[in-house]
Amino acid sequence: MASWIGIEEFVAVATTGSFVGAARLLRLSTSQVSRAIRQLESRLDAPVLLRTTRKVTLTDTGRALLEPLRKLVAERDEALAAASGGNNPKGDLRMTCSIGLGERFIAPILRRYAVDHPQVNVVLDLTNRIVDLVGEGYDIAIRTGNLTDSSLMGSRIASRRLVLCASPGYLAQRGQPQSLNDLAQHDCLVGTAEAWQFDVEGEKRSIYPRPRWSCNSGDAIASAAIAGMGLCQLPEFYVADAIADGRLITLLDDIRRADEPVWAVYPQRRHLLPKVQLLIERLKAELGPALARR
């Protein structure tokens, strides 16, 4: 429909801050995005974007149009989703999650989801970096702790526990810490989280241990702890088996941080799409029990 040409492309450029980001979000080429916006500007007889080699900014006309057009695109998506078969998900679904949680839990859940919904094409990107969902064109991400990005919506789908632990051999040589102050005297093994979290007399405390050894793999940190290299604080699923069979011993349990939330987060304009709704429902049903068993 000619009257729609340029509208979604303009909203995408304004949202992502670039033509490249908009093209990625819409799964188009940058030339297609640029051409569509030029057609929109021709119909308006006014520019909506100012383009330089460094950045893209909105004109006065663009600023006036952005929110009404953003709402128009969102309402269109929701109406089409509702009319396309109710809870029958279809199309591409791009999801991102941290590597450890993703490999153990999210990938199997998403695999079962894809089997049950053959009209959905699934891409799962496992990475420990914080992905820009809008700018990089993702539908949903799994994140833990407090949510800080107000542009995203979130549904709590599970909880996870952080555990401080060390091997019996290490503790026999170095002694068992009795307080947070004692941690400064120990070798610390640090993963992707630079801060270790505790609750002391109802107050949240974060400490930043000086690592003797660090790695961005939770499995590698757990293995180092089992080998007697030092203390680590990790999500329980990394160390549950080693704790159960005595290869690791939990420490400072009396000031362990309360279980932290696990969230499914997603751009606002996608939260009513059936493919996202049904995946969130499945994550709530399956991830929480899976983590609890660990």
Tab-separated table of C-alpha atoms in Angstrom:
chain	number	residue	atom	x	y	z
A	1	MET	CA	0.000	0.000	0.000
A	2	ALA	CA	1.630	3.209	-1.196
A	3	SER	CA	0.410	5.295	1.746
A	4	TRP	CA	2.431	3.102	4.140
A	5	ILE	CA	5.706	3.470	2.258
A	6	GLY	CA	8.318	5.135	4.450
A	7	ILE	CA	6.330	5.158	7.687
A	8	GLU	CA	7.753	2.008	9.274
A	9	GLU	CA	11.196	2.813	7.875
A	10	PHE	CA	11.110	6.295	9.402
A	11	VAL	CA	10.042	4.946	12.803
A	12	ALA	CA	12.801	2.326	12.645
A	13	VAL	CA	15.498	4.893	11.824
A	14	ALA	CA	14.301	7.189	14.613
A	15	THR	CA	14.249	4.270	17.064
A	16	THR	CA	17.643	2.799	16.211
A	17	GLY	CA	19.422	6.050	15.366
A	18	SER	CA	20.753	4.895	12.016
A	19	PHE	CA	19.800	3.571	8.608
A	20	VAL	CA	21.910	0.477	9.209
A	21	GLY	CA	20.081	-0.247	12.469
A	22	ALA	CA	16.713	0.293	10.819
A	23	ALA	CA	17.627	-2.037	7.964
A	24	ARG	CA	18.669	-4.715	10.445
A	25	LEU	CA	15.474	-4.257	12.456
A	26	LEU	CA	13.218	-4.464	9.394
A	27	ARG	CA	15.348	-7.071	7.597
A	28	LEU	CA	15.732	-4.805	4.560
A	29	SER	CA	18.717	-3.301	2.806
A	30	THR	CA	19.838	0.208	3.757
A	31	SER	CA	19.062	1.360	0.224
A	32	GLN	CA	15.463	0.138	0.567
A	33	VAL	CA	15.086	2.026	3.849
A	34	SER	CA	16.577	5.195	2.373
A	35	ARG	CA	14.404	4.998	-0.736
A	36	ALA	CA	11.209	4.515	1.275
A	37	ILE	CA	11.967	7.507	3.502
A	38	ARG	CA	12.664	9.682	0.476
A	39	GLN	CA	9.211	8.721	-0.853
A	40	LEU	CA	7.668	9.671	2.508
A	41	GLU	CA	9.447	13.026	2.456
A	42	SER	CA	8.300	13.590	-1.122
A	43	ARG	CA	4.659	13.026	-0.134
A	44	LEU	CA	5.051	15.366	2.842
A	45	ASP	CA	7.035	17.892	0.798
A	46	ALA	CA	9.286	18.227	3.851
A	47	PRO	CA	12.326	16.367	5.252
A	48	VAL	CA	11.838	14.189	8.341
A	49	LEU	CA	15.515	13.348	8.900
A	50	LEU	CA	18.780	15.264	8.727
A	51	ARG	CA	21.556	12.981	7.483
A	52	THR	CA	25.279	13.581	8.065
A	53	THR	CA	28.262	11.264	7.830
A	54	ARG	CA	28.240	10.898	11.640
A	55	LYS	CA	24.593	10.728	12.687
A	56	VAL	CA	20.933	10.978	11.799
A	57	THR	CA	18.684	13.484	13.592
A	58	LEU	CA	15.000	14.368	13.363
A	59	THR	CA	13.763	17.556	11.771
A	60	ASP	CA	10.924	19.510	13.373
A	61	THR	CA	8.530	17.669	11.058
A	62	GLY	CA	10.077	14.350	12.037
A	63	ARG	CA	9.755	15.079	15.754
A	64	ALA	CA	6.108	16.013	15.322
A	65	LEU	CA	5.366	12.825	13.395
A	66	LEU	CA	7.379	10.285	15.357
A	67	GLU	CA	5.068	9.362	18.229
A	68	PRO	CA	1.829	9.339	16.181
A	69	LEU	CA	3.484	7.160	13.528
A	70	ARG	CA	5.113	4.909	16.154
A	71	LYS	CA	1.673	4.319	17.676
A	72	LEU	CA	0.185	3.725	14.222
A	73	VAL	CA	2.778	1.032	13.415
A	74	ALA	CA	2.278	-0.675	16.794
A	75	GLU	CA	-1.505	-0.720	16.411
A	76	ARG	CA	-1.167	-2.097	12.888
A	77	ASP	CA	1.100	-4.932	14.089
A	78	GLU	CA	-1.250	-5.802	16.924
A	79	ALA	CA	-4.301	-5.772	14.641
A	80	LEU	CA	-2.610	-7.986	12.057
A	81	ALA	CA	-1.420	-10.389	14.753
A	82	ALA	CA	-4.925	-10.653	16.207
A	83	ALA	CA	-6.440	-11.247	12.758
A	84	SER	CA	-3.869	-13.799	11.601
A	85	GLY	CA	-5.057	-16.742	13.607
A	86	GLY	CA	-5.209	-15.776	17.262
A	87	ASN	CA	-2.613	-17.822	19.093
A	88	ASN	CA	-1.128	-19.265	15.921
A	89	PRO	CA	2.469	-17.916	15.903
A	90	LYS	CA	4.316	-17.476	12.638
A	91	GLY	CA	7.259	-15.673	11.111
A	92	ASP	CA	10.809	-15.047	12.317
A	93	LEU	CA	11.638	-15.080	16.033
A	94	ARG	CA	15.037	-13.734	17.116
A	95	MET	CA	16.068	-14.310	20.718
A	96	THR	CA	19.236	-13.678	22.726
A	97	CYS	CA	20.430	-15.043	26.057
A	98	SER	CA	23.636	-15.463	28.070
A	99	ILE	CA	25.710	-18.474	27.087
A	100	GLY	CA	25.510	-20.546	30.271
A	101	LEU	CA	21.796	-20.150	30.890
A	102	GLY	CA	21.084	-20.448	27.188
A	103	GLU	CA	22.966	-23.678	26.565
A	104	ARG	CA	21.551	-25.463	29.612
A	105	PHE	CA	17.966	-24.280	29.703
A	106	ILE	CA	16.812	-21.816	27.045
A	107	ALA	CA	17.978	-23.749	23.967
A	108	PRO	CA	16.059	-26.935	24.920
A	109	ILE	CA	12.916	-24.917	25.717
A	110	LEU	CA	13.172	-22.992	22.445
A	111	ARG	CA	13.772	-26.202	20.531
A	112	ARG	CA	10.538	-27.689	21.891
A	113	TYR	CA	8.744	-24.422	21.100
A	114	ALA	CA	9.958	-24.588	17.484
A	115	VAL	CA	8.814	-28.206	17.140
A	116	ASP	CA	5.348	-27.305	18.420
A	117	HIS	CA	5.083	-24.220	16.175
A	118	PRO	CA	6.515	-25.150	12.750
A	119	GLN	CA	5.535	-21.816	11.157
A	120	VAL	CA	8.033	-19.981	13.370
A	121	ASN	CA	11.637	-19.621	12.158
A	122	VAL	CA	13.856	-19.418	15.245
A	123	VAL	CA	17.231	-17.725	15.701
A	124	LEU	CA	18.855	-18.053	19.151
A	125	ASP	CA	21.945	-15.912	19.732
A	126	LEU	CA	23.935	-16.910	22.830
A	127	THR	CA	26.196	-14.089	23.997
A	128	ASN	CA	27.226	-12.536	27.307
A	129	ARG	CA	27.069	-8.969	25.982
A	130	ILE	CA	23.975	-6.814	26.528
A	131	VAL	CA	22.257	-6.752	23.155
A	132	ASP	CA	20.371	-3.693	21.884
A	133	LEU	CA	17.093	-5.444	21.098
A	134	VAL	CA	15.583	-2.640	19.030
A	135	GLY	CA	18.745	-1.579	17.245
A	136	GLU	CA	19.762	-5.141	16.387
A	137	GLY	CA	16.316	-6.438	15.535
A	138	TYR	CA	15.664	-8.973	18.315
A	139	ASP	CA	12.209	-9.981	19.509
A	140	ILE	CA	13.079	-11.141	23.022
A	141	ALA	CA	15.983	-11.509	25.458
A	142	ILE	CA	16.543	-13.262	28.785
A	143	ARG	CA	18.069	-11.044	31.484
A	144	THR	CA	18.641	-11.304	35.225
A	145	GLY	CA	18.582	-8.864	38.122
A	146	ASN	CA	17.117	-5.386	37.982
A	147	LEU	CA	15.860	-4.040	34.661
A	148	THR	CA	17.266	-0.631	33.758
A	149	ASP	CA	16.079	-0.050	30.181
A	150	SER	CA	12.705	1.690	30.363
A	151	SER	CA	12.182	1.271	26.605
A	152	LEU	CA	11.656	-2.476	27.085
A	153	MET	CA	8.833	-4.444	28.629
A	154	GLY	CA	9.569	-7.334	30.982
A	155	SER	CA	7.872	-10.459	32.299
A	156	ARG	CA	9.377	-12.305	35.249
A	157	ILE	CA	9.733	-15.926	34.193
A	158	ALA	CA	11.872	-17.513	36.944
A	159	SER	CA	14.362	-16.910	39.750
A	160	ARG	CA	17.967	-17.957	40.210
A	161	ARG	CA	20.235	-18.253	43.235
A	162	LEU	CA	23.831	-17.074	43.557
A	163	VAL	CA	26.121	-19.323	45.595
A	164	LEU	CA	29.551	-18.629	47.122
A	165	CYS	CA	31.596	-21.814	47.314
A	166	ALA	CA	35.038	-23.433	47.325
A	167	SER	CA	36.527	-26.903	47.336
A	168	PRO	CA	37.242	-28.816	50.585
A	169	GLY	CA	40.922	-28.954	49.637
A	170	TYR	CA	41.200	-25.196	49.230
A	171	LEU	CA	39.392	-24.553	52.518
A	172	ALA	CA	41.614	-27.035	54.341
A	173	GLN	CA	44.661	-25.025	53.253
A	174	ARG	CA	43.313	-21.473	53.527
A	175	GLY	CA	40.523	-21.676	56.092
A	176	GLN	CA	36.834	-20.909	55.754
A	177	PRO	CA	35.744	-17.244	55.542
A	178	GLN	CA	33.420	-16.159	58.343
A	179	SER	CA	32.533	-12.668	57.080
A	180	LEU	CA	32.770	-10.435	54.029
A	181	ASN	CA	35.972	-8.922	55.389
A	182	ASP	CA	37.630	-12.345	55.259
A	183	LEU	CA	37.165	-12.538	51.486
A	184	ALA	CA	40.038	-10.096	50.949
A	185	GLN	CA	42.397	-12.774	52.281
A	186	HIS	CA	41.301	-15.395	49.762
A	187	ASP	CA	41.982	-16.201	46.129
A	188	CYS	CA	38.908	-15.229	44.132
A	189	LEU	CA	37.710	-16.638	40.825
A	190	VAL	CA	35.610	-14.111	38.911
A	191	GLY	CA	33.313	-14.629	35.924
A	192	THR	CA	31.307	-12.138	33.895
A	193	ALA	CA	29.860	-10.501	37.034
A	194	GLU	CA	32.562	-8.267	38.506
A	195	ALA	CA	30.628	-7.719	41.757
A	196	TRP	CA	29.679	-10.404	44.292
A	197	GLN	CA	26.279	-9.891	45.891
A	198	PHE	CA	25.217	-10.413	49.521
A	199	ASP	CA	22.475	-9.410	51.995
A	200	VAL	CA	23.883	-8.235	55.318
A	201	GLU	CA	21.304	-7.492	58.029
A	202	GLY	CA	18.696	-6.667	55.403
A	203	GLU	CA	21.026	-4.414	53.404
A	204	LYS	CA	22.222	-5.318	49.915
A	205	ARG	CA	25.995	-5.341	49.712
A	206	SER	CA	28.222	-5.643	46.663
A	207	ILE	CA	31.927	-6.346	46.832
A	208	TYR	CA	34.422	-6.275	43.984
A	209	PRO	CA	36.927	-9.063	44.593
A	210	ARG	CA	40.384	-8.816	43.124
A	211	PRO	CA	40.501	-11.884	40.898
A	212	ARG	CA	43.347	-14.328	41.040
A	213	TRP	CA	41.819	-15.877	37.946
A	214	SER	CA	38.966	-14.695	35.758
A	215	CYS	CA	37.093	-16.050	32.770
A	216	ASN	CA	33.857	-15.254	30.929
A	217	SER	CA	32.718	-18.894	31.215
A	218	GLY	CA	30.791	-19.978	34.295
A	219	ASP	CA	31.737	-23.597	33.613
A	220	ALA	CA	35.432	-22.681	33.555
A	221	ILE	CA	35.091	-20.773	36.855
A	222	ALA	CA	33.298	-23.728	38.464
A	223	SER	CA	36.007	-26.114	37.244
A	224	ALA	CA	38.713	-23.862	38.682
A	225	ALA	CA	36.937	-23.822	42.040
A	226	ILE	CA	36.604	-27.611	42.025
A	227	ALA	CA	40.338	-27.822	41.257
A	228	GLY	CA	41.056	-25.864	44.448
A	229	MET	CA	42.097	-22.543	42.931
A	230	GLY	CA	39.878	-20.366	45.135
A	231	LEU	CA	36.399	-19.061	45.959
A	232	CYS	CA	33.730	-18.304	43.380
A	233	GLN	CA	30.205	-16.892	43.370
A	234	LEU	CA	28.099	-18.309	40.557
A	235	PRO	CA	24.476	-19.041	39.682
A	236	GLU	CA	23.630	-22.290	41.433
A	237	PHE	CA	23.070	-24.275	38.250
A	238	TYR	CA	26.812	-24.122	37.479
A	239	VAL	CA	27.803	-25.740	40.789
A	240	ALA	CA	24.740	-27.699	41.985
A	241	ASP	CA	26.131	-31.122	41.074
A	242	ALA	CA	29.535	-30.392	42.634
A	243	ILE	CA	27.865	-29.182	45.840
A	244	ALA	CA	25.631	-32.263	45.944
A	245	ASP	CA	28.558	-34.679	45.707
A	246	GLY	CA	30.871	-32.754	48.032
A	247	ARG	CA	33.378	-31.388	45.514
A	248	LEU	CA	32.345	-27.850	46.533
A	249	ILE	CA	31.134	-26.430	49.859
A	250	THR	CA	28.836	-23.418	50.130
A	251	LEU	CA	30.035	-20.446	52.193
A	252	LEU	CA	28.472	-17.500	54.043
A	253	ASP	CA	24.986	-18.927	53.540
A	254	ASP	CA	23.617	-16.653	56.274
A	255	ILE	CA	24.241	-13.571	54.097
A	256	ARG	CA	23.409	-15.122	50.741
A	257	ARG	CA	21.562	-12.703	48.459
A	258	ALA	CA	17.866	-13.445	47.960
A	259	ASP	CA	17.089	-15.209	44.708
A	260	GLU	CA	17.284	-12.746	41.825
A	261	PRO	CA	14.627	-12.508	39.119
A	262	VAL	CA	15.020	-13.855	35.607
A	263	TRP	CA	13.160	-11.779	33.006
A	264	ALA	CA	11.976	-12.103	29.457
A	265	VAL	CA	12.339	-8.606	27.967
A	266	TYR	CA	11.065	-7.389	24.623
A	267	PRO	CA	10.394	-4.179	22.666
A	268	GLN	CA	7.003	-2.698	23.446
A	269	ARG	CA	5.721	-2.946	19.906
A	270	ARG	CA	6.149	-6.739	19.900
A	271	HIS	CA	4.647	-7.711	23.239
A	272	LEU	CA	1.245	-8.723	21.828
A	273	LEU	CA	2.525	-10.810	18.917
A	274	PRO	CA	1.459	-14.449	19.339
A	275	LYS	CA	4.984	-15.759	18.744
A	276	VAL	CA	6.245	-13.691	21.704
A	277	GLN	CA	3.250	-14.265	23.978
A	278	LEU	CA	3.330	-18.036	23.648
A	279	LEU	CA	7.085	-18.227	24.118
A	280	ILE	CA	6.857	-16.213	27.348
A	281	GLU	CA	4.130	-18.539	28.620
A	282	ARG	CA	6.321	-21.547	27.876
A	283	LEU	CA	9.341	-19.975	29.557
A	284	LYS	CA	7.294	-19.286	32.696
A	285	ALA	CA	6.040	-22.869	32.758
A	286	GLU	CA	9.364	-24.584	32.104
A	287	LEU	CA	12.334	-22.420	33.138
A	288	GLY	CA	11.377	-21.865	36.788
A	289	PRO	CA	10.962	-25.587	37.579
A	290	ALA	CA	14.149	-26.422	35.651
A	291	LEU	CA	16.207	-23.935	37.671
A	292	ALA	CA	14.600	-25.089	40.937
A	293	ARG	CA	15.677	-28.666	40.259
A	294	ARG	CA	19.272	-27.453	40.121
